[in-house]
Structure formats: structure tokens, C-alpha cells
Short mmCIF file of C-alpha atoms in Angstrom, two decimals:
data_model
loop_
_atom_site.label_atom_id
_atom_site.label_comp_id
_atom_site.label_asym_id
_atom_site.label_seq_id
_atom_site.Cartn_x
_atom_site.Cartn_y
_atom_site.Cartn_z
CA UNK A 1 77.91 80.72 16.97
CA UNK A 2 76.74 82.27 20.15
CA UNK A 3 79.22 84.50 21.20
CA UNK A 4 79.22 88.12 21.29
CA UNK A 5 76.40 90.30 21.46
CA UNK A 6 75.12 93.80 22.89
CA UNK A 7 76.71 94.44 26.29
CA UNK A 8 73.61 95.41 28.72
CA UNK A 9 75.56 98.90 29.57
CA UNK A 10 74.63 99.41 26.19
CA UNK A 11 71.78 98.14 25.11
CA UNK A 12 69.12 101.37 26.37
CA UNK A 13 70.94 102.79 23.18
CA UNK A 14 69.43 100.78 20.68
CA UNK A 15 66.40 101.95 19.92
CA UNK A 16 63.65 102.55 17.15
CA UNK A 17 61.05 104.46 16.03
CA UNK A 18 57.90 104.46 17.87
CA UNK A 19 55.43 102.19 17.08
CA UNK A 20 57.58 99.87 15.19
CA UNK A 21 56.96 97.22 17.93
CA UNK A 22 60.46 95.86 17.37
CA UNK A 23 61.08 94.14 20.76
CA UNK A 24 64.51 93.31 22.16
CA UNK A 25 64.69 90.48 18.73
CA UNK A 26 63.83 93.59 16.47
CA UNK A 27 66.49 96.18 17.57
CA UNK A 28 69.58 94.96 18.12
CA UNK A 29 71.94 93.82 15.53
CA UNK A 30 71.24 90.04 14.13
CA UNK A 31 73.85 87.44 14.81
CA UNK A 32 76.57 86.92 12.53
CA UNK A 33 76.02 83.12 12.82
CA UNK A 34 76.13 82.10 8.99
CA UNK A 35 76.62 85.11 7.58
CA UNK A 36 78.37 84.12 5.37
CA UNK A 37 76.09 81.87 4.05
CA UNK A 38 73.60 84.38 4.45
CA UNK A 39 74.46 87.37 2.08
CA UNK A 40 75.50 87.68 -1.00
CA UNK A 41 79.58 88.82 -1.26
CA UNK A 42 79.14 92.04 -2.43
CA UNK A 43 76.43 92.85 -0.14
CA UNK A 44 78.59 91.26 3.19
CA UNK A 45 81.22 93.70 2.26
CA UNK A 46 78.87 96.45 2.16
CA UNK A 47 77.20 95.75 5.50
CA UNK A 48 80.44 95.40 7.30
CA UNK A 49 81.51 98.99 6.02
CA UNK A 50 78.30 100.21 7.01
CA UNK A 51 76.66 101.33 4.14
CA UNK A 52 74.24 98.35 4.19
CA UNK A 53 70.77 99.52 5.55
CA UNK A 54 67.54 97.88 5.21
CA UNK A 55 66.12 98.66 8.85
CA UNK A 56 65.32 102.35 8.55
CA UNK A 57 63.00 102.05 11.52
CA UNK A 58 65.89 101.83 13.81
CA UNK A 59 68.04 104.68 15.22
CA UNK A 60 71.59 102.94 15.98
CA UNK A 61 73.48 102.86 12.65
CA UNK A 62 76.81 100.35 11.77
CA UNK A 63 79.55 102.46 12.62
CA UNK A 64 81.47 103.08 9.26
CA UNK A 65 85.24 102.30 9.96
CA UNK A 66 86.56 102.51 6.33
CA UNK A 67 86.77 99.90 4.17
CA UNK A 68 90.55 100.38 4.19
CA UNK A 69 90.17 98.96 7.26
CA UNK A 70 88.05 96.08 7.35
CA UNK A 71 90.01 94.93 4.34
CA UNK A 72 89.63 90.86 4.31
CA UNK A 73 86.75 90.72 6.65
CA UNK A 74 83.97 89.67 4.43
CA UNK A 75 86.00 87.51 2.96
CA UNK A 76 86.87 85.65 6.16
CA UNK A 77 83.24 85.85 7.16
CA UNK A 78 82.05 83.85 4.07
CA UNK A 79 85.25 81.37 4.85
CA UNK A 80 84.28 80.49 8.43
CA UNK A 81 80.89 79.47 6.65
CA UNK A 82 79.99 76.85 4.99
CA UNK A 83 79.06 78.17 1.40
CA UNK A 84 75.50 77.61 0.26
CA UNK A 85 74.81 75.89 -3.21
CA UNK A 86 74.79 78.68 -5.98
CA UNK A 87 71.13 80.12 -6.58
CA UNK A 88 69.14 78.31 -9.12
CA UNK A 89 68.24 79.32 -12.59
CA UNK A 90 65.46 81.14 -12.47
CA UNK A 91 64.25 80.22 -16.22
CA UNK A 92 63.79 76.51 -14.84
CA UNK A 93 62.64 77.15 -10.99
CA UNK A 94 59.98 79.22 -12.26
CA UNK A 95 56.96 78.13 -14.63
CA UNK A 96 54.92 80.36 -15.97
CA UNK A 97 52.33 81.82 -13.64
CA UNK A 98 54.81 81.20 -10.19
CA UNK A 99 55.88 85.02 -10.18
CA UNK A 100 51.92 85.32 -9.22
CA UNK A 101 51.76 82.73 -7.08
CA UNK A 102 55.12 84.20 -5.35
CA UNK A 103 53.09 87.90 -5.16
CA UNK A 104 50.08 86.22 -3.32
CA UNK A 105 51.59 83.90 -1.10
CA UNK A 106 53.38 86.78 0.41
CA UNK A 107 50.37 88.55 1.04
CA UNK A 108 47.60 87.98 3.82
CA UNK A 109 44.89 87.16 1.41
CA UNK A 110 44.66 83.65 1.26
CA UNK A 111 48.45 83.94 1.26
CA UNK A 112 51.34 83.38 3.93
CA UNK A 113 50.82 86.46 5.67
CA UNK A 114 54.71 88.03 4.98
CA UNK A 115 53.16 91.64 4.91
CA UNK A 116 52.60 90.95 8.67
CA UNK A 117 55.87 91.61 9.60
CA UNK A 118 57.99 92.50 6.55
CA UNK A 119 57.70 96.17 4.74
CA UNK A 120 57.98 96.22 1.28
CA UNK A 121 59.22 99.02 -1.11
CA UNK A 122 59.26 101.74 1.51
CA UNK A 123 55.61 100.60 2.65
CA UNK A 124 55.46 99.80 6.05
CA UNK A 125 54.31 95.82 7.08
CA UNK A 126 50.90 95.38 8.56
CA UNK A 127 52.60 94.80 12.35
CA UNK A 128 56.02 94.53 13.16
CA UNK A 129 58.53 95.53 11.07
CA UNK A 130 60.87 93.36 9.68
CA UNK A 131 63.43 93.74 6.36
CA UNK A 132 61.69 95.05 3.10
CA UNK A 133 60.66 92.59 0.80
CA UNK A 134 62.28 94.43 -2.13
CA UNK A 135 65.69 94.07 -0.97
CA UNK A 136 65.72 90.06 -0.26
CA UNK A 137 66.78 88.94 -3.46
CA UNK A 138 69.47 91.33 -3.92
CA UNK A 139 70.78 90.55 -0.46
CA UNK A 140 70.23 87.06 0.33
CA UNK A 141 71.60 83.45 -0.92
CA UNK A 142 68.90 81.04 -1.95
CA UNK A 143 69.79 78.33 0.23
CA UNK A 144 69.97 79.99 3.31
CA UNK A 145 66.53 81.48 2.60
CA UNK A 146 65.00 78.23 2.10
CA UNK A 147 66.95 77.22 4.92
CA UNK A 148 65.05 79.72 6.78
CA UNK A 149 61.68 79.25 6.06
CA UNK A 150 62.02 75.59 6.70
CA UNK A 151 63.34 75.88 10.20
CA UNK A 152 63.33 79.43 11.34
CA UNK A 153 64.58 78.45 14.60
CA UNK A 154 67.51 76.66 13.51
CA UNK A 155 68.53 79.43 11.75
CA UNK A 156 68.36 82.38 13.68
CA UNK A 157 67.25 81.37 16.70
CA UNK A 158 67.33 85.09 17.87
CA UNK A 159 65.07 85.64 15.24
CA UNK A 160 61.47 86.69 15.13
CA UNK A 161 60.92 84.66 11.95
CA UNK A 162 57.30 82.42 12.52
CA UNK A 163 57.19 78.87 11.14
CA UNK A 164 55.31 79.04 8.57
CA UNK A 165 54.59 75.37 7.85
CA UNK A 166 53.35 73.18 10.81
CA UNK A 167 54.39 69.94 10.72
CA UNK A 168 55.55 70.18 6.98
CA UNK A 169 52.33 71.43 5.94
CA UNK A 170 50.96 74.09 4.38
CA UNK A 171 48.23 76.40 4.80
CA UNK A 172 47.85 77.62 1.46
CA UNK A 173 46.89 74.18 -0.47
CA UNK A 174 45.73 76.16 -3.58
CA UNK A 175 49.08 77.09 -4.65
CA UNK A 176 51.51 74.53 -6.15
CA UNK A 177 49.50 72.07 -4.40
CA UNK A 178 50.56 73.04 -0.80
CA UNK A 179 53.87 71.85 -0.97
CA UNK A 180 56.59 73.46 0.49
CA UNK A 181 59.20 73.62 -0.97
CA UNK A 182 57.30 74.15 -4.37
CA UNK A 183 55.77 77.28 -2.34
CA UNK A 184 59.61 78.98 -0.93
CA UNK A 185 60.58 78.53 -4.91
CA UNK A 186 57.56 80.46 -5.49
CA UNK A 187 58.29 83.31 -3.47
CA UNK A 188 61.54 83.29 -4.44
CA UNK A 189 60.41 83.63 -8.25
CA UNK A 190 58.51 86.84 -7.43
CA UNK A 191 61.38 88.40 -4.68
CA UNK A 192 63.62 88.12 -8.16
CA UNK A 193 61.24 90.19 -9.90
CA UNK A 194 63.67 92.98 -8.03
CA UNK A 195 62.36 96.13 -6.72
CA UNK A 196 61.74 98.19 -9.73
CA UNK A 197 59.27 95.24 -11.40
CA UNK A 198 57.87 93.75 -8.03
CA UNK A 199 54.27 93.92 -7.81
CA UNK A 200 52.48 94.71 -4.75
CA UNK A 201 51.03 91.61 -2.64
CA UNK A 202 48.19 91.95 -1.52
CA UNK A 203 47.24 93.15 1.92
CA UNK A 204 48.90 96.32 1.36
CA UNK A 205 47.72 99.93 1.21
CA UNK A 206 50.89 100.74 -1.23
CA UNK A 207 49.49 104.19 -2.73
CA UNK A 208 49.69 104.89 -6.33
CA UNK A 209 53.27 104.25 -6.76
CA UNK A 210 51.77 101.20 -7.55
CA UNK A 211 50.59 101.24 -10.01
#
């Protein structure tokens, strides 16, 4: 909730690999506003111990202070949060064919353009990098990700997250009919796929691994 932060004596130590364009957004830690909210339990335990890690473009690592330690932590995180609505059944959010639709909305072919910023299985984005793909659904709640791509900026507003529909609309109208929150289930459908089954979207050169 706006406190905290990297102390400027500090900050010339977070840094990243070259070329990763990160910016001041892209390398230092992200806010713990909503965490809790945010991640999934198991996960939010895991990233407080430091064993979390899903920006492997950047040098500074979460200092591992033993779980012994941080005992009670996560738990209070996800307390001082309000909790999200539990993720939706998949077998009804997703009709046949929106796994696709999911794929190619994330790519930059006629799609959303997520492979602009965000890596996915170990392939890095098109631009700036930003979290793999593959780990979203494993990580994140559903609500606060379609809390996020409704209003980035209300969100995370130290975020480099773009809105991605202006005014409510989209600019894909050939997939579920434009509409927005049709689209975010979408995506989510395919990010559930999981890492091991996720098929590439397109825009990326992901080798033959991928096939």
C-alpha cells in the first residue's frame, strides 16, 4: 500500500542482464500491494523463502532466510488481503476451441501482442522481458489476473503492464466477439494448459522444442 521500497543507496545493485531493457519498473522487486490476492498460497510461501524465481534475467536474488524463520508470513500476507473469489472451473469457462483462441490472442499475429513483453517457456519475449507465460497459471489467482488486465494501473501501478483494451474495447473482434472479458477467460483457458502441454503462440521463434 505504498510503503517500503528499494532505498536509493541501494538501488545501483539491482541490476539485469544486458539487453533485457528492464527499466527501473523491470528490476526491482514488485510491490507487495495485494499479494496476497495475487499468488496462489503455496507459491506466496515459496517466494517469501526465496526459492520462487521466474525473472532469470535479473541478477539480485530474494535472500533465503529459512523458512523456519519466516514461519506465519505468507499466511499474514494473504490475511491483510482481501481474498479473491476461488478460480473457476475450467470444464465450464472454457468451450471447446477457447484453448486456441487463448494461444493466439497471446501472440502478435492478429493477437494481443503478450509475446511483446512476456517470455514464455524459457524463450525470450519479442522486447522487454516480463514473467514467462508458462508459469502464470501455476502462480497466479484468477481474479487478480482479470483484475489486472482490466485496469493495469489500478493494480500495480508500478507496473509496466499496457492496457490492453481502450475504452473497454477490443482490438481483436474476431475472437469471442471482441469482448473482454470473454477474451481474459480465453487466455486464461490456454495459460491452464500448464507448461508441459502449452502450445507456442505465435510470434515466437521457439526452436524445435516445440514441437
Amino acid at each position: 500500500d505504498g510503503v517500503g521500497g528499494v532505498h536509493p543507496d541501494v538501488m545501483p545493485y539491482f541490476r539485469g542482464d544486458e539487453g533485457a531493457e528492464l527499466g527501473d519498473q523491470g528490476r526491482f522487486p514488485p510491490v507487495l500491494t495485494a499479494v496476497g490476492r495475487k499468488l496462489r498460497p503455496a507459491v506466496l510461501a515459496d517466494a517469501v523463502a526465496g526459492h520462487e524465481k521466474v525473472r532469470p534475467y535479473l541478477m539480485t536474488r530474494m535472500p533465503r532466510m529459512g523458512r523456519e524463520n519466516l514461519d506465519g508470513l505468507a499466511r499474514a500476507l494473504m490475511a491483510a488481503d482481501e481474498a479473491p473469489a476461488a478460480d473457476p472451473d475450467l470444464a465450464k469457462l472454457c468451450p471447446p476451441g477457447a484453448t486456441e483462441e487463448g494461444r493466439r490472442l497471446a501472440g502478435d499475429r492478429g493477437g494481443l501482442g503478450c509475446v511483446q513483453c512476456h517470455d514464455f517457456r524459457g524463450t525470450a519475449s519479442l522486447g522487454v522481458r516480463a514473467v514467462d507465460m508458462g508459469t502464470m497459471n501455476r502462480r497466479l489467482r484468477f481474479g487478480w489476473f482479470r483484475e489486472l488486465l482490466l485496469d493495469p494501473a489500478n493494480v500495480d501501478l508500478d507496473g509496466r503492464m499496457a492496457n490492453l483494451w481502450i475504452d473497454g474495447a477490443s482490438p481483436v473482434e474476431g475472437i469471442a466477439g471482441g469482448d473482454r472479458e470473454a477474451q481474459i477467460e480465453r487466455l486464461w483457458c490456454w495459460l491452464a494448459e500448464g507448461p508441459d502441454s502449452m502450445a507456442p503462440p505465435p510470434g515466437l521463434d521457439t526452436g524445435e522444442w516445440a514441437l
